Short mmCIF file of N, CA, C and O in Angstrom, two decimals:
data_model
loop_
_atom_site.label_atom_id
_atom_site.label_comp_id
_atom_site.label_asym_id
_atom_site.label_seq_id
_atom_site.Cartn_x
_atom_site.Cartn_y
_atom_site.Cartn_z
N UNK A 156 0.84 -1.17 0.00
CA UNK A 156 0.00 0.00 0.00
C UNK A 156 0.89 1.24 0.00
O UNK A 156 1.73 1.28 0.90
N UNK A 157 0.84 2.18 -0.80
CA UNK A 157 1.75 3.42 -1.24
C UNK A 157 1.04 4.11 -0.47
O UNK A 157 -0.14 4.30 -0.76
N UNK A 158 1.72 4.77 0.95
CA UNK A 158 1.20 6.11 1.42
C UNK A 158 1.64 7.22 0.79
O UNK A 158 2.65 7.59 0.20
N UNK A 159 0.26 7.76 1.19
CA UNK A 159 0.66 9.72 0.29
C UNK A 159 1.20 10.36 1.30
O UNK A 159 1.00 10.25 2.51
N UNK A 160 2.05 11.18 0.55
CA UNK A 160 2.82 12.50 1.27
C UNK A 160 2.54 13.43 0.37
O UNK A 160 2.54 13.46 -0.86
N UNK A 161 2.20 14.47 1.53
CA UNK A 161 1.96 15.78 0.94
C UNK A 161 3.06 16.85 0.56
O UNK A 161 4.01 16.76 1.34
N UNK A 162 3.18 17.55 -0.13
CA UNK A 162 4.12 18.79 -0.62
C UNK A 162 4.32 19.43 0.35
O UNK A 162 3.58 19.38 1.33
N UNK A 163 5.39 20.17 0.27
CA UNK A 163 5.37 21.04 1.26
C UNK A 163 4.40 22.50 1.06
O UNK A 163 3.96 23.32 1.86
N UNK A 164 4.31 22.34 -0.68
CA UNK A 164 3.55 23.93 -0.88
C UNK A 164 1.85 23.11 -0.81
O UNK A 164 0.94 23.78 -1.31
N UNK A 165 1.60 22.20 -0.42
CA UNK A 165 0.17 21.70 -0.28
C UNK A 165 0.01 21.68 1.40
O UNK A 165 -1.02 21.78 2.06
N UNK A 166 1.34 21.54 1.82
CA UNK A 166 0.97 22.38 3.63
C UNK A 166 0.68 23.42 3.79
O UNK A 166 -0.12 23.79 4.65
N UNK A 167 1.33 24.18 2.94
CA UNK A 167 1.78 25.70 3.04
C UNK A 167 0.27 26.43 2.57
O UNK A 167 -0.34 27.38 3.05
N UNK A 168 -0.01 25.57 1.46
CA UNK A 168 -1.47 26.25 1.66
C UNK A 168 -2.73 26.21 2.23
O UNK A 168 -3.55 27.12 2.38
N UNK A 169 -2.80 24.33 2.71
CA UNK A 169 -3.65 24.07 3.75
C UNK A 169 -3.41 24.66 4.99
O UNK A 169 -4.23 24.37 5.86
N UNK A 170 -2.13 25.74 5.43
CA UNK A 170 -1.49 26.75 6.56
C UNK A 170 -2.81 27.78 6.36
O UNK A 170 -3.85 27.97 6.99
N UNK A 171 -2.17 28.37 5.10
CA UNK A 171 -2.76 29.86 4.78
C UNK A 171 -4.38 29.60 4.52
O UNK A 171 -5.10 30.54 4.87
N UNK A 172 -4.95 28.63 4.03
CA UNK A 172 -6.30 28.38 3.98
C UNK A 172 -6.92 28.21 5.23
O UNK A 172 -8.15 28.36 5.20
N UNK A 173 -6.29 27.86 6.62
CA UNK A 173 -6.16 27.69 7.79
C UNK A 173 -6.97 28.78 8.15
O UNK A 173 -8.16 29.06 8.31
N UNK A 174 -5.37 29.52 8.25
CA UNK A 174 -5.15 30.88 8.57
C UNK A 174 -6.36 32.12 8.34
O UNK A 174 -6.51 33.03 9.16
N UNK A 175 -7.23 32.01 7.03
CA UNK A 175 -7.75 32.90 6.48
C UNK A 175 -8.90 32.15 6.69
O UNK A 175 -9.79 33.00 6.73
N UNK A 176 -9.41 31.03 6.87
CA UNK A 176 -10.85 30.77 7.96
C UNK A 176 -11.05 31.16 9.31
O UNK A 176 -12.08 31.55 9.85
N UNK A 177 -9.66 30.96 9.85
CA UNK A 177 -9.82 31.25 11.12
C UNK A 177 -9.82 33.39 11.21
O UNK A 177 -10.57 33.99 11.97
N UNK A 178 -9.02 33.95 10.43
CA UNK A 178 -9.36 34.95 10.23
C UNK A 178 -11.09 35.90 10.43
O UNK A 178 -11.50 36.66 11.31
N UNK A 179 -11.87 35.22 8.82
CA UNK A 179 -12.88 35.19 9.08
C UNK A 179 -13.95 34.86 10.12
O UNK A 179 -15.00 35.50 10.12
N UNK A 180 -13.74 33.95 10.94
CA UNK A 180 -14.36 33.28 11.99
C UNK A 180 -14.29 34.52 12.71
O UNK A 180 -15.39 35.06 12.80
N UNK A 181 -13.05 35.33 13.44
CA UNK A 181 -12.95 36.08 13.80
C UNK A 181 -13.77 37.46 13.75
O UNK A 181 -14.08 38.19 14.69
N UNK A 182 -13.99 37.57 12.57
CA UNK A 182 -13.92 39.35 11.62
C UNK A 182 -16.19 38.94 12.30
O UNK A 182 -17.15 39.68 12.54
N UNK A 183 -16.00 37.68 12.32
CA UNK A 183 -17.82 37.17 12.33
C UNK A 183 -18.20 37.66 13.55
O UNK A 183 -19.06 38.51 13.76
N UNK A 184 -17.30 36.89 14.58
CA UNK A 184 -17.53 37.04 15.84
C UNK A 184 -17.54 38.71 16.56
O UNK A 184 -18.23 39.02 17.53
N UNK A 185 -16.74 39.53 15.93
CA UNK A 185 -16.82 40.90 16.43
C UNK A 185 -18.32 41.37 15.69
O UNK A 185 -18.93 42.24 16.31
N UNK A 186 -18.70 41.05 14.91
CA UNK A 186 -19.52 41.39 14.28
C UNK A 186 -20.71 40.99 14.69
O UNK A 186 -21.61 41.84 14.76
N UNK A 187 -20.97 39.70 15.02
CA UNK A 187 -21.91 39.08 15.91
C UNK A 187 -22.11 40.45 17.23
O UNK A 187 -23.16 41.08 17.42
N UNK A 188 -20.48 40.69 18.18
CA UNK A 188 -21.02 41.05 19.36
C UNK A 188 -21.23 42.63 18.99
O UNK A 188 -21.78 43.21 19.93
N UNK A 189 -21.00 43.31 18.11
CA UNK A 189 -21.23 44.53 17.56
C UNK A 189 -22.84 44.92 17.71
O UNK A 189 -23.51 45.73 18.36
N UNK A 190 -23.10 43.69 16.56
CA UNK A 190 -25.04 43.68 17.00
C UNK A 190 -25.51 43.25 17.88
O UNK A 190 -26.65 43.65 18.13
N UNK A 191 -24.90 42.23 18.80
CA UNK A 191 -25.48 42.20 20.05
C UNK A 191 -25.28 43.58 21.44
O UNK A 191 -26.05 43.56 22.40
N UNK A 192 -24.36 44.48 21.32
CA UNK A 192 -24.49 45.58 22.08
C UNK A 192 -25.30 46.57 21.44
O UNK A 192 -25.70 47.54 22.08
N UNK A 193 -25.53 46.45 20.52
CA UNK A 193 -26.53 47.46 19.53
C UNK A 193 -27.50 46.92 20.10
O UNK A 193 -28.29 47.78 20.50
N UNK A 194 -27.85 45.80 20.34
CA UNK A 194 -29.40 45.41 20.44
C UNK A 194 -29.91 45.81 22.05
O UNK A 194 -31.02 46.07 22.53
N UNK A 195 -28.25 45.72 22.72
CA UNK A 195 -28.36 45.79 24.18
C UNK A 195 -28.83 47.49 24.17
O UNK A 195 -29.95 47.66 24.64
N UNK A 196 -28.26 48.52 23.78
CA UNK A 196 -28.37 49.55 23.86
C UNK A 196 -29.91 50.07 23.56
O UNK A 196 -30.62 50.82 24.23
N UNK A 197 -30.20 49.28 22.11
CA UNK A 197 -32.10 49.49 21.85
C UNK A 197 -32.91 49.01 23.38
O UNK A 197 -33.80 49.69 23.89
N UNK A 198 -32.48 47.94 23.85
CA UNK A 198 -33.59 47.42 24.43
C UNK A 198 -33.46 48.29 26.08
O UNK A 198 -34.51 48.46 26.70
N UNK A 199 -32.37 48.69 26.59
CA UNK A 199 -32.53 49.77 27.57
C UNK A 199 -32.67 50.74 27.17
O UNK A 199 -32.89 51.56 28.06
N UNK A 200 -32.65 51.36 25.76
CA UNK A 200 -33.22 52.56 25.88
C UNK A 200 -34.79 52.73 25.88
O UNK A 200 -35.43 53.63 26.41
N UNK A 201 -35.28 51.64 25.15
CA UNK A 201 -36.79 51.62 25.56
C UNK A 201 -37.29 51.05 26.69
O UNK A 201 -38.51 51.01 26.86
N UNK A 202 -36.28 50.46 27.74
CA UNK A 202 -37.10 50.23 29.01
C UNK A 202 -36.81 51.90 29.73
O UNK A 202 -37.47 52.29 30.70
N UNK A 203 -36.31 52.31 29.42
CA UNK A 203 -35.83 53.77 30.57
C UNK A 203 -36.71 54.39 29.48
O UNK A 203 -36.97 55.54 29.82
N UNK A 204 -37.41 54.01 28.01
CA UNK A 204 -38.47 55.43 27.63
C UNK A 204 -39.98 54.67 28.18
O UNK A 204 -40.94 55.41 28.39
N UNK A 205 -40.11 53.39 28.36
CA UNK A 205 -41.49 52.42 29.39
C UNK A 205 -41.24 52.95 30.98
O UNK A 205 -42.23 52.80 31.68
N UNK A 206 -40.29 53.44 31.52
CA UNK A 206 -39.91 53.62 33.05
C UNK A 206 -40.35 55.05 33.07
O UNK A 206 -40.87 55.44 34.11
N UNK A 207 -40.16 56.17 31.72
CA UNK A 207 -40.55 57.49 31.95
C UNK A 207 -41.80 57.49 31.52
O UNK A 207 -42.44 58.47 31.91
N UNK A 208 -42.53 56.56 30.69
CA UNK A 208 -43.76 56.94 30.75
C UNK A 208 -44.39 56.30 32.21
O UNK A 208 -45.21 56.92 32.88
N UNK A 209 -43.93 55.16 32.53
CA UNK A 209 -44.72 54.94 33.92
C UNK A 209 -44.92 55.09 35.11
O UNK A 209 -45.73 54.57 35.88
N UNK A 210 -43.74 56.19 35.32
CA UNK A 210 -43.03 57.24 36.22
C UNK A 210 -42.57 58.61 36.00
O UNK A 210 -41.49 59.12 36.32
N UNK A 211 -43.96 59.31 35.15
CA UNK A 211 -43.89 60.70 35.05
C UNK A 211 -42.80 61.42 35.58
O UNK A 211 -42.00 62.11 34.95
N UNK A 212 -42.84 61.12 37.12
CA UNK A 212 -41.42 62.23 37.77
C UNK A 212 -40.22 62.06 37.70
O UNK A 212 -39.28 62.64 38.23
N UNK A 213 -40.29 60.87 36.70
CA UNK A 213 -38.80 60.02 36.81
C UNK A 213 -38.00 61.27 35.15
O UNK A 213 -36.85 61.45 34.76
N UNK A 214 -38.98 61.66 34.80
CA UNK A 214 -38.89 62.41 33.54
C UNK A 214 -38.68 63.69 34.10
O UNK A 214 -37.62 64.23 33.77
N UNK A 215 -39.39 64.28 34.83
CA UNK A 215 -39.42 65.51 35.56
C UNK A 215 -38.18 65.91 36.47
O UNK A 215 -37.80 67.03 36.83
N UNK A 216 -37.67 64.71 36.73
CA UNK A 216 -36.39 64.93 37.38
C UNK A 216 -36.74 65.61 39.13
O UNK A 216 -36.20 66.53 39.73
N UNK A 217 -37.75 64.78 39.48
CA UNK A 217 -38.42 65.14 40.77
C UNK A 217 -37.93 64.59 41.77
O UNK A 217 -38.07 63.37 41.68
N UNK A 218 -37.30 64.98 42.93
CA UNK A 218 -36.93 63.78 44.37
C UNK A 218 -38.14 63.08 44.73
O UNK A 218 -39.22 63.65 44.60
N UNK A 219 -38.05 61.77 45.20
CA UNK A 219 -39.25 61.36 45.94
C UNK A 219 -40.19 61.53 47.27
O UNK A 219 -41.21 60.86 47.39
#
């Protein structure tokens, strides 16, 4: 049975093909948490605009 051996420029590019998935994987993941603090930021800003409508003085800037 003849085992295969690979090239060295067939490492070299299964390296860099590596390299440039794992890249991407990366470039995804910031991007993923990009829209997930975006989403964080929407969803408290509409509980603090549900908190000023349901607490008039909270808008008014009133002590209790």
């Amino acid at each position: 049975m003849k085992k295969q051996t690979k090239t060295k420029e067939q490492l070299q590019r299964q390296i860099e093909e590596a390299k440039a998935a794992e890249k991407q994987a990366q470039e995804q993941i910031r991007h993923w948490k990009k829209e997930e603090n975006k989403n964080k930021v929407e969803r408290l800003q509409r509980e603090a605009e549900l908190n000023e409508l349901n607490d008039p003085d909270l808008e008014a800037g009133a002590e209790p």
